PDB file of C-alpha atoms in Angstrom:
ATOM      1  CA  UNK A   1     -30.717  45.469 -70.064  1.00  0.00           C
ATOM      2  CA  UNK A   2     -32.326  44.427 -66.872  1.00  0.00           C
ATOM      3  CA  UNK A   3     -32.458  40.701 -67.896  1.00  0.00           C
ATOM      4  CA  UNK A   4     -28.760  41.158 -68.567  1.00  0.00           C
ATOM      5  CA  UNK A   5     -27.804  42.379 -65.088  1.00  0.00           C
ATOM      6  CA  UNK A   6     -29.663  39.622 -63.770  1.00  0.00           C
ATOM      7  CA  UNK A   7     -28.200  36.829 -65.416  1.00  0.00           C
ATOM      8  CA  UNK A   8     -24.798  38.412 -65.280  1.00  0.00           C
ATOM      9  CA  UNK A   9     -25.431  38.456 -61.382  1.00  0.00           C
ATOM     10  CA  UNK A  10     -26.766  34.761 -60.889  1.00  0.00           C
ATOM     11  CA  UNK A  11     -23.975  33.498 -63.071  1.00  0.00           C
ATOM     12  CA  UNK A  12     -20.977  35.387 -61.027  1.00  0.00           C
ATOM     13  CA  UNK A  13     -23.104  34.037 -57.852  1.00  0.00           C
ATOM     14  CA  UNK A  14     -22.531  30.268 -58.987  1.00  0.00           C
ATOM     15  CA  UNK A  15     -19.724  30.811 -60.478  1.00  0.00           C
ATOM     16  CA  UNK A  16     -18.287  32.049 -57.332  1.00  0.00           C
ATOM     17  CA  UNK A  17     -19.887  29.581 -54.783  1.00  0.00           C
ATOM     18  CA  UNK A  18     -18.209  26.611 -56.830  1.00  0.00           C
ATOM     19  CA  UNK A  19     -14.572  28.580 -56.957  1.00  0.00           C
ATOM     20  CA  UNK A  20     -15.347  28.613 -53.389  1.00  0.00           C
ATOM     21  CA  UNK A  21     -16.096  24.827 -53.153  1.00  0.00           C
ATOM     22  CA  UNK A  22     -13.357  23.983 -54.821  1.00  0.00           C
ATOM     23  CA  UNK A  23     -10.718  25.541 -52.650  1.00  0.00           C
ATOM     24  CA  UNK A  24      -8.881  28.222 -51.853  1.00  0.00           C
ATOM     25  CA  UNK A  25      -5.484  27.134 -53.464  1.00  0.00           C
ATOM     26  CA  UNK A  26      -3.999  29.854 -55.427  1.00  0.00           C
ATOM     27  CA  UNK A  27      -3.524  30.149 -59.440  1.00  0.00           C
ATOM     28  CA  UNK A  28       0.002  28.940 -58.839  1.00  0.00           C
ATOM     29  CA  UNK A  29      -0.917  25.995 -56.372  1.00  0.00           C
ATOM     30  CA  UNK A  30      -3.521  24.215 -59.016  1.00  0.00           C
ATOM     31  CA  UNK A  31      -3.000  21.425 -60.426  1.00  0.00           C
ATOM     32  CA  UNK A  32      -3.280  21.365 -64.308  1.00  0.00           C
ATOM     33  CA  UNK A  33      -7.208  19.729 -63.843  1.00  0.00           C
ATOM     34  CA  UNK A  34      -8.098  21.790 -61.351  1.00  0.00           C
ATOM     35  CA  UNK A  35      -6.569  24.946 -63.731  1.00  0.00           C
ATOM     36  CA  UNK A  36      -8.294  23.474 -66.863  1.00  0.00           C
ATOM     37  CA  UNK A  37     -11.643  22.916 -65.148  1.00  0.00           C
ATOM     38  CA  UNK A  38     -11.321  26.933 -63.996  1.00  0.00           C
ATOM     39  CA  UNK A  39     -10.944  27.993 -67.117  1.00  0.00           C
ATOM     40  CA  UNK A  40     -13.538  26.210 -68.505  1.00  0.00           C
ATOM     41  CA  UNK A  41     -16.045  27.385 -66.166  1.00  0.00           C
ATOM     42  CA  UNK A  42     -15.098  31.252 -66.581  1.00  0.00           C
ATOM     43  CA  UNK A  43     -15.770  30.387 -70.539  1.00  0.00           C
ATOM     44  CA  UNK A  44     -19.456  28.725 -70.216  1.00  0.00           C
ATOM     45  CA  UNK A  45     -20.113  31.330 -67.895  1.00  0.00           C
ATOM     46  CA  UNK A  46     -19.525  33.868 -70.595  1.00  0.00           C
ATOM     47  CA  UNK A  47     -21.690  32.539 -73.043  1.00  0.00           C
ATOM     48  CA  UNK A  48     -24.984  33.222 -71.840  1.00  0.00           C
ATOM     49  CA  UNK A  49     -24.115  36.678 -70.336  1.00  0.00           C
ATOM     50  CA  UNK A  50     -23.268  37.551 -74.218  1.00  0.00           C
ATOM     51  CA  UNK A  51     -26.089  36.348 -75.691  1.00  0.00           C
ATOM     52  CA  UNK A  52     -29.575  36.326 -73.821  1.00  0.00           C
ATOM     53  CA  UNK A  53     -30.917  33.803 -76.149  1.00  0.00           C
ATOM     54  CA  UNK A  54     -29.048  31.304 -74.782  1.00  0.00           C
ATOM     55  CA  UNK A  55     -30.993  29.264 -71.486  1.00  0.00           C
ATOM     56  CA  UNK A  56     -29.497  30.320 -68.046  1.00  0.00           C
ATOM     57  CA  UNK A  57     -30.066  26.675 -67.329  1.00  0.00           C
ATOM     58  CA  UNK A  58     -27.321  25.582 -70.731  1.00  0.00           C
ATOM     59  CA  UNK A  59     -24.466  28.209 -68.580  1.00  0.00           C
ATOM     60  CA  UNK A  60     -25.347  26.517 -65.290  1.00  0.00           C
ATOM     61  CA  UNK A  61     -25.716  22.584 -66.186  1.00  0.00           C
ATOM     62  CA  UNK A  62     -22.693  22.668 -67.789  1.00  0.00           C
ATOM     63  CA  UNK A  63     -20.723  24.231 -64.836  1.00  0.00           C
ATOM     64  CA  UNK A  64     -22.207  22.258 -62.121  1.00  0.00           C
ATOM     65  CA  UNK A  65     -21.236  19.026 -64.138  1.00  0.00           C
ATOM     66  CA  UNK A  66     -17.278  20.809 -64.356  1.00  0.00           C
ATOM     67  CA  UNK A  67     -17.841  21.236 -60.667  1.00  0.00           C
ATOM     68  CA  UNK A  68     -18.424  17.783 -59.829  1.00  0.00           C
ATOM     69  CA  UNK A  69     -15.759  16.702 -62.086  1.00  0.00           C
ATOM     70  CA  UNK A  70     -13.680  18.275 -60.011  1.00  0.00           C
ATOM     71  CA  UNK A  71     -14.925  17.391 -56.706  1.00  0.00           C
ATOM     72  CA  UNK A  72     -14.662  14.087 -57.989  1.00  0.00           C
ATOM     73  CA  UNK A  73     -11.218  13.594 -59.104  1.00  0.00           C
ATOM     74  CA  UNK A  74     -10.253  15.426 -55.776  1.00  0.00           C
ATOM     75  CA  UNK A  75     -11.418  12.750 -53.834  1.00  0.00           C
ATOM     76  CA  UNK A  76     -10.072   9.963 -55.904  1.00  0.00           C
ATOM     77  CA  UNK A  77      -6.622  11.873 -55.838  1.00  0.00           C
ATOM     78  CA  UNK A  78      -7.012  12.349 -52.089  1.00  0.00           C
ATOM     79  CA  UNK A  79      -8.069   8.505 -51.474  1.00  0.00           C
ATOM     80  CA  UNK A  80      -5.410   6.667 -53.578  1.00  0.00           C
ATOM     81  CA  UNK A  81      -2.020   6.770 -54.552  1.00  0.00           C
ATOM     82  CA  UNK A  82      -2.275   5.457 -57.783  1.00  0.00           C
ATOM     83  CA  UNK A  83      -5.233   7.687 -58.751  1.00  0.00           C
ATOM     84  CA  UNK A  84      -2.766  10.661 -57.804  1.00  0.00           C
ATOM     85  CA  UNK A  85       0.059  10.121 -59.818  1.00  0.00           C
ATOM     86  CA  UNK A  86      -2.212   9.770 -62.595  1.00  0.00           C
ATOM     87  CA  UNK A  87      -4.709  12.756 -62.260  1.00  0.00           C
ATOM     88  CA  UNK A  88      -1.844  15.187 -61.227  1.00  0.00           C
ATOM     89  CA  UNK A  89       1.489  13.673 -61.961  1.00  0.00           C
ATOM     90  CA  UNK A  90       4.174  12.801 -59.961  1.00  0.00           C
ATOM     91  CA  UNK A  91       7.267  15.243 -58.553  1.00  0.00           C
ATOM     92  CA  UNK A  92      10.172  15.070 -60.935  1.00  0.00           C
ATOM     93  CA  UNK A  93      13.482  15.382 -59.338  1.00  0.00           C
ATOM     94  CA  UNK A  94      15.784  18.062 -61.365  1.00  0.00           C
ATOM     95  CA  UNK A  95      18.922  18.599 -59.152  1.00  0.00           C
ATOM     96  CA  UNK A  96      20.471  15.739 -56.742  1.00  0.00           C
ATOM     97  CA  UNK A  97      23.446  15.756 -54.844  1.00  0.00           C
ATOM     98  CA  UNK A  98      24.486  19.037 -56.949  1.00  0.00           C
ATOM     99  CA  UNK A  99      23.922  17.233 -60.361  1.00  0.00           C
ATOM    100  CA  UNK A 100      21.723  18.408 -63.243  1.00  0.00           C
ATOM    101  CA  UNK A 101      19.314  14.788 -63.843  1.00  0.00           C
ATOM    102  CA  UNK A 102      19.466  15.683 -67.516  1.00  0.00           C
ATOM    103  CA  UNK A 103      17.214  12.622 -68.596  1.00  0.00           C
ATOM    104  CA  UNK A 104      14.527  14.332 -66.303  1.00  0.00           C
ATOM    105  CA  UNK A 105      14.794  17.663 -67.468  1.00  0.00           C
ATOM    106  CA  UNK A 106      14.338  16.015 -71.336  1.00  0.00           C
ATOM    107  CA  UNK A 107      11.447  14.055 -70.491  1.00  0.00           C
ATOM    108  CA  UNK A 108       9.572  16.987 -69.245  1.00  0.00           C
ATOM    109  CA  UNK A 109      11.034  19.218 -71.903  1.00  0.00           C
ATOM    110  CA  UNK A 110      12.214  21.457 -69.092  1.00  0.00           C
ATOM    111  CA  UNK A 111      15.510  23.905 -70.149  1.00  0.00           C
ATOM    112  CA  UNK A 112      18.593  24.462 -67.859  1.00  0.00           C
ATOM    113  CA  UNK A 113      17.949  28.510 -68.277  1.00  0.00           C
ATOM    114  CA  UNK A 114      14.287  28.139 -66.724  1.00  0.00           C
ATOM    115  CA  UNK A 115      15.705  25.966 -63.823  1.00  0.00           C
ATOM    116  CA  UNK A 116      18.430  28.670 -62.936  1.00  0.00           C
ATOM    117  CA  UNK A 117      15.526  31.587 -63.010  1.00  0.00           C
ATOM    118  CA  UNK A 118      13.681  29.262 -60.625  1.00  0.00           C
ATOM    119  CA  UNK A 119      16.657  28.890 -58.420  1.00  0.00           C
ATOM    120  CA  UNK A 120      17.170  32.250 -58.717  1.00  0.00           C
ATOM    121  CA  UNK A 121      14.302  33.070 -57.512  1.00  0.00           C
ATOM    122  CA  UNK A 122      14.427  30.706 -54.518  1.00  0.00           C
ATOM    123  CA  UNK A 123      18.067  33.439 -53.527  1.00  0.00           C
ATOM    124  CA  UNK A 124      20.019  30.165 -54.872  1.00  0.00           C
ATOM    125  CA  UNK A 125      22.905  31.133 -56.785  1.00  0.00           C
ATOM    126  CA  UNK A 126      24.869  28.085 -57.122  1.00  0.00           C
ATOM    127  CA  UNK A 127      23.786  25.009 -58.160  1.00  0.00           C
ATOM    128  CA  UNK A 128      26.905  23.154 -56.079  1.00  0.00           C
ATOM    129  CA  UNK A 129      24.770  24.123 -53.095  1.00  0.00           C
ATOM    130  CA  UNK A 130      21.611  22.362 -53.672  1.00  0.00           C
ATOM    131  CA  UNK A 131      20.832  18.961 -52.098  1.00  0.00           C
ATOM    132  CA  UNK A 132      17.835  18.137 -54.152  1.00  0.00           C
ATOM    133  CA  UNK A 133      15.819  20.609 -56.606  1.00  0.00           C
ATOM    134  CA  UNK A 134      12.272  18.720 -57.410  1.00  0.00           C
ATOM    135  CA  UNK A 135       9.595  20.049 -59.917  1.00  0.00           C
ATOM    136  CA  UNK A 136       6.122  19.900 -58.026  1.00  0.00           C
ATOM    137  CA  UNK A 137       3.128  18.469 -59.656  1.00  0.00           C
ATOM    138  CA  UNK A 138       1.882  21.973 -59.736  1.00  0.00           C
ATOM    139  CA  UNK A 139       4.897  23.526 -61.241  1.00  0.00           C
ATOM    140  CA  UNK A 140       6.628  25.166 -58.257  1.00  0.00           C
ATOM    141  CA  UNK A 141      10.093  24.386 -57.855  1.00  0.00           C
ATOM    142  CA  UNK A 142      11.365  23.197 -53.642  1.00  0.00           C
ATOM    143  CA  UNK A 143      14.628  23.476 -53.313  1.00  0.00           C
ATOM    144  CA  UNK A 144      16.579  21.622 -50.364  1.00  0.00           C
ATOM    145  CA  UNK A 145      19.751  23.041 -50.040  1.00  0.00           C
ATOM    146  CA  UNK A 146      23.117  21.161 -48.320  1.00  0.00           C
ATOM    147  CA  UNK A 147      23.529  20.945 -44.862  1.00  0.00           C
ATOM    148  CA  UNK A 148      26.631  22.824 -44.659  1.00  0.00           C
ATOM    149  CA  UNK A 149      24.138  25.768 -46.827  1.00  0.00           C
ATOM    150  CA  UNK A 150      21.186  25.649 -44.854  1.00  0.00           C
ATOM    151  CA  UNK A 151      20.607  28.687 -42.293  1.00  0.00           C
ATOM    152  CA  UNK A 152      21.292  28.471 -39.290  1.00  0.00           C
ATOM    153  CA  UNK A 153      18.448  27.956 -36.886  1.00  0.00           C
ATOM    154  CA  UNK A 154      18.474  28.530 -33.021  1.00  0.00           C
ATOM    155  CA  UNK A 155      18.172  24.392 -32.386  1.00  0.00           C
ATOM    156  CA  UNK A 156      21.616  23.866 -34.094  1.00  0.00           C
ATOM    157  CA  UNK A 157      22.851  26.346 -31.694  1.00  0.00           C
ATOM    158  CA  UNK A 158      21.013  24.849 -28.777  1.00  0.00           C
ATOM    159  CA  UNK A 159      19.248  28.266 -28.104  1.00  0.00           C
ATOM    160  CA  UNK A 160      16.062  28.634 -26.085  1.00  0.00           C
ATOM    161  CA  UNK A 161      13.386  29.905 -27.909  1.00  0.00           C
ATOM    162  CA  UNK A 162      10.378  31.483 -26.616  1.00  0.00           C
ATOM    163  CA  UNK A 163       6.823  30.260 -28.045  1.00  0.00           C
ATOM    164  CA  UNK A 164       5.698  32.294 -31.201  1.00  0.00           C
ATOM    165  CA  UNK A 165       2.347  32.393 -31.794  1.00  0.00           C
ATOM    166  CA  UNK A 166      -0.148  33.996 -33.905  1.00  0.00           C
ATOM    167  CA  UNK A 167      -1.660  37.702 -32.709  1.00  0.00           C
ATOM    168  CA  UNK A 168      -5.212  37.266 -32.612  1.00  0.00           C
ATOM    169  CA  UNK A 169      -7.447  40.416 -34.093  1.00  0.00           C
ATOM    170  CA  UNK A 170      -9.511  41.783 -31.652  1.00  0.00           C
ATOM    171  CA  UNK A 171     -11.012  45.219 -33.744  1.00  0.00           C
ATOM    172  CA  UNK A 172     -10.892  46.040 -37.206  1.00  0.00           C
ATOM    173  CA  UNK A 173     -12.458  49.408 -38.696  1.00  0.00           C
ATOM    174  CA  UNK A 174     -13.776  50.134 -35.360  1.00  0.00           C
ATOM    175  CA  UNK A 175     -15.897  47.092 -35.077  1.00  0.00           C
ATOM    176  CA  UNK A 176     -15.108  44.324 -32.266  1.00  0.00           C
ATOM    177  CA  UNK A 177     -14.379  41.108 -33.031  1.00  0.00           C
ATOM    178  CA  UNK A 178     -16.454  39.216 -30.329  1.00  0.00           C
ATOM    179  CA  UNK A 179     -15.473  35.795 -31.097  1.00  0.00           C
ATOM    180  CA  UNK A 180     -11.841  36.005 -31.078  1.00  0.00           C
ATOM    181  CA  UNK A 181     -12.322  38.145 -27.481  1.00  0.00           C
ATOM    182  CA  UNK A 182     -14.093  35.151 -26.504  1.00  0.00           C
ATOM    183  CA  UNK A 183     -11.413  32.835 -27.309  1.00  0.00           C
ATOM    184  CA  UNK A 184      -9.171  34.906 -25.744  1.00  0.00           C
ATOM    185  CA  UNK A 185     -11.323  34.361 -22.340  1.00  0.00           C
ATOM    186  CA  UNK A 186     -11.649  38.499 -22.463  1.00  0.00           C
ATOM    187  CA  UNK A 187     -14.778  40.261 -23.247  1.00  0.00           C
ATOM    188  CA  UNK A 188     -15.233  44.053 -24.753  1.00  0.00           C
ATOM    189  CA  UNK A 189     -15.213  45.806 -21.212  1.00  0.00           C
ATOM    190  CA  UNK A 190     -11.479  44.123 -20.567  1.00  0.00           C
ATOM    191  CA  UNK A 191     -11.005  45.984 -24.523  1.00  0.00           C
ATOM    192  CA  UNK A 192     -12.320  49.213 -23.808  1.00  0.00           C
ATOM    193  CA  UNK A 193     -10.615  49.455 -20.239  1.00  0.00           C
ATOM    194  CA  UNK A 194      -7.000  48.409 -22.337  1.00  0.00           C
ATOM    195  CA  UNK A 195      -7.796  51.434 -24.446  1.00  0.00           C
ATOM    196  CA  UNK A 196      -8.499  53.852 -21.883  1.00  0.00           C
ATOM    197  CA  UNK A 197      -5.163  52.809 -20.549  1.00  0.00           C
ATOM    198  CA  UNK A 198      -3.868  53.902 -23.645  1.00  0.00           C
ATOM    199  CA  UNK A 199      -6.036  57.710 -23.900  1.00  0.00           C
ATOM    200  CA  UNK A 200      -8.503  56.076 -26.302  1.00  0.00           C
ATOM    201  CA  UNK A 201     -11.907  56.424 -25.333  1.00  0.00           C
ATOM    202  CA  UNK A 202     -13.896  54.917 -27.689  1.00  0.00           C
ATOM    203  CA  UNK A 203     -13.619  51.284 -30.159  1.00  0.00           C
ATOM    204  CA  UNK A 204     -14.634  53.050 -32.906  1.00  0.00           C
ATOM    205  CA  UNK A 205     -11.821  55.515 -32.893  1.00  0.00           C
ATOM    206  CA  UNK A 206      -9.369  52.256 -33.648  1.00  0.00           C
ATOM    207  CA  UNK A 207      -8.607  51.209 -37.012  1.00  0.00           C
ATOM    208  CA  UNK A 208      -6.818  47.899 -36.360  1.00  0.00           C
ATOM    209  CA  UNK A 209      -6.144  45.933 -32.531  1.00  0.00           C
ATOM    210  CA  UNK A 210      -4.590  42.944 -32.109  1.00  0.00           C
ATOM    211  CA  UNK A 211      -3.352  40.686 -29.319  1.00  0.00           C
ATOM    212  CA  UNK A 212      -0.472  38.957 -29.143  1.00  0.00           C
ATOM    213  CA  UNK A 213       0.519  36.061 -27.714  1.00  0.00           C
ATOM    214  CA  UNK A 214       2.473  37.503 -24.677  1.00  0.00           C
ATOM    215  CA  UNK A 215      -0.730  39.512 -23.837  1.00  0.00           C
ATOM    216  CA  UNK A 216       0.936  42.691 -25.479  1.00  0.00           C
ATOM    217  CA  UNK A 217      -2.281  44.711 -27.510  1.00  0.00           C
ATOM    218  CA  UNK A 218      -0.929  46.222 -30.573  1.00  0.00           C
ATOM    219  CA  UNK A 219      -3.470  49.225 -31.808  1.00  0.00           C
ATOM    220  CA  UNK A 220      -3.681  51.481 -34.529  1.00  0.00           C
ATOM    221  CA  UNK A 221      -5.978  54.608 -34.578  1.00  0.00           C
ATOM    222  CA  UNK A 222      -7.834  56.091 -37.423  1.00  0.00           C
ATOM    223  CA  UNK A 223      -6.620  58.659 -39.126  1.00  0.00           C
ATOM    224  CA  UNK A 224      -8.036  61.931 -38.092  1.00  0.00           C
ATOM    225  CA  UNK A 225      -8.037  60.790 -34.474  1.00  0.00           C
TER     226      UNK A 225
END
């Protein structure tokens, strides 16, 4: 039982690490390579954890080759053009100008019903007010809508905007975030001095503090607090 824990554990390590390596895209975002290479991995990871008679070192040469595959036909993909469109595809254009490309849709055996649940799901109702609908090489649908469709954004209204950043996390669970103060050009005594501002008198009381970019904290206490 104990070599089975251990092996389990050194295989999820590795197994991990590469996942890792390979990027942080999501299921949804892989390409079909990158999806078939995943899956392959998860299965030769299996195999020894099942049966100990199998060599750790058959699980783990066999991923670490999978891995490199990978890594490999990343970099060709990311260094040509031509190496792209034939690793992951190319983008297949389904809608343009408001018209159904019904040659495209056959050649990639895709049906009208599963284009008008992706639209659907994209709040497009109407066909008649899409621009351009194109199939990604990793399945998702992008859908560019007419002009006259499009919402409407402050620059078409020649509004001033103010700049909208990104908050920056100063404490979570109680424990300070030291190099985001940093970067803020703050340090914990500037923190602690907010808080007491505030009636808080210690970190550890707060659950979640941010900063945004205005210089407005945001803080949550604990509960119980």
């Amino acid at each position: 039982m104990v070599l089975v824990i251990i092996r389990t554990l050194i295989l999820f390590t590795v197994t991990v690490i590469f996942l890792r390596l390979m990027g942080k895209r999501q299921i949804g975002q892989l390409q079909p390579f990158e999806l078939v290479i995943i899956i392959m991995i998860s299965e030769l990871a299996a195999i020894p954890m099942e049966n100990t008679g199998i060599p750790l070192l058959s699980g783990l040469i066999p991923i670490f080759v999978l891995f490199t595959a990978q890594v490999t036909l990343s970099y060709l993909s990311l260094r040509s053009e031509k190496a792209r469109g034939i690793i992951c595809g190319k983008p297949s254009i389904l809608i343009e100008n408001s018209q159904i490309v019904e040659d495209e849709l056959r050649r990639i055996r895709y049906n009208i019903n599963d284009l008008l649940e992706q639209l659907r799901s994209k709040n497009v109702a109407d066909i008649a007010d899409v621009e351009y609908a194109i199939l990604e090489t990793s399945g998702q649908l992008s859908v560019i809508l007419k002009s006259e469709k499009r919402p409407v954004k402050p620059e078409d209204m020649d509004l001033p905007v103010k700049y909208d950043g990104l908050p920056i996390t100063l404490v979570i669970d109680g424990q300070v975030i030291n190099e985001n103060i940093k970067k803020m050009n703050y340090n914990e005594e500037w923190l602690q001095q907010k808080l007491n501002e505030s009636g808080i008198k210690s970190i550890k009381d707060v659950l979640f503090a941010s900063l945004d970019p205005d210089g407005t904290l945001y803080f949550q206490l604990k509960k119980g607090v």
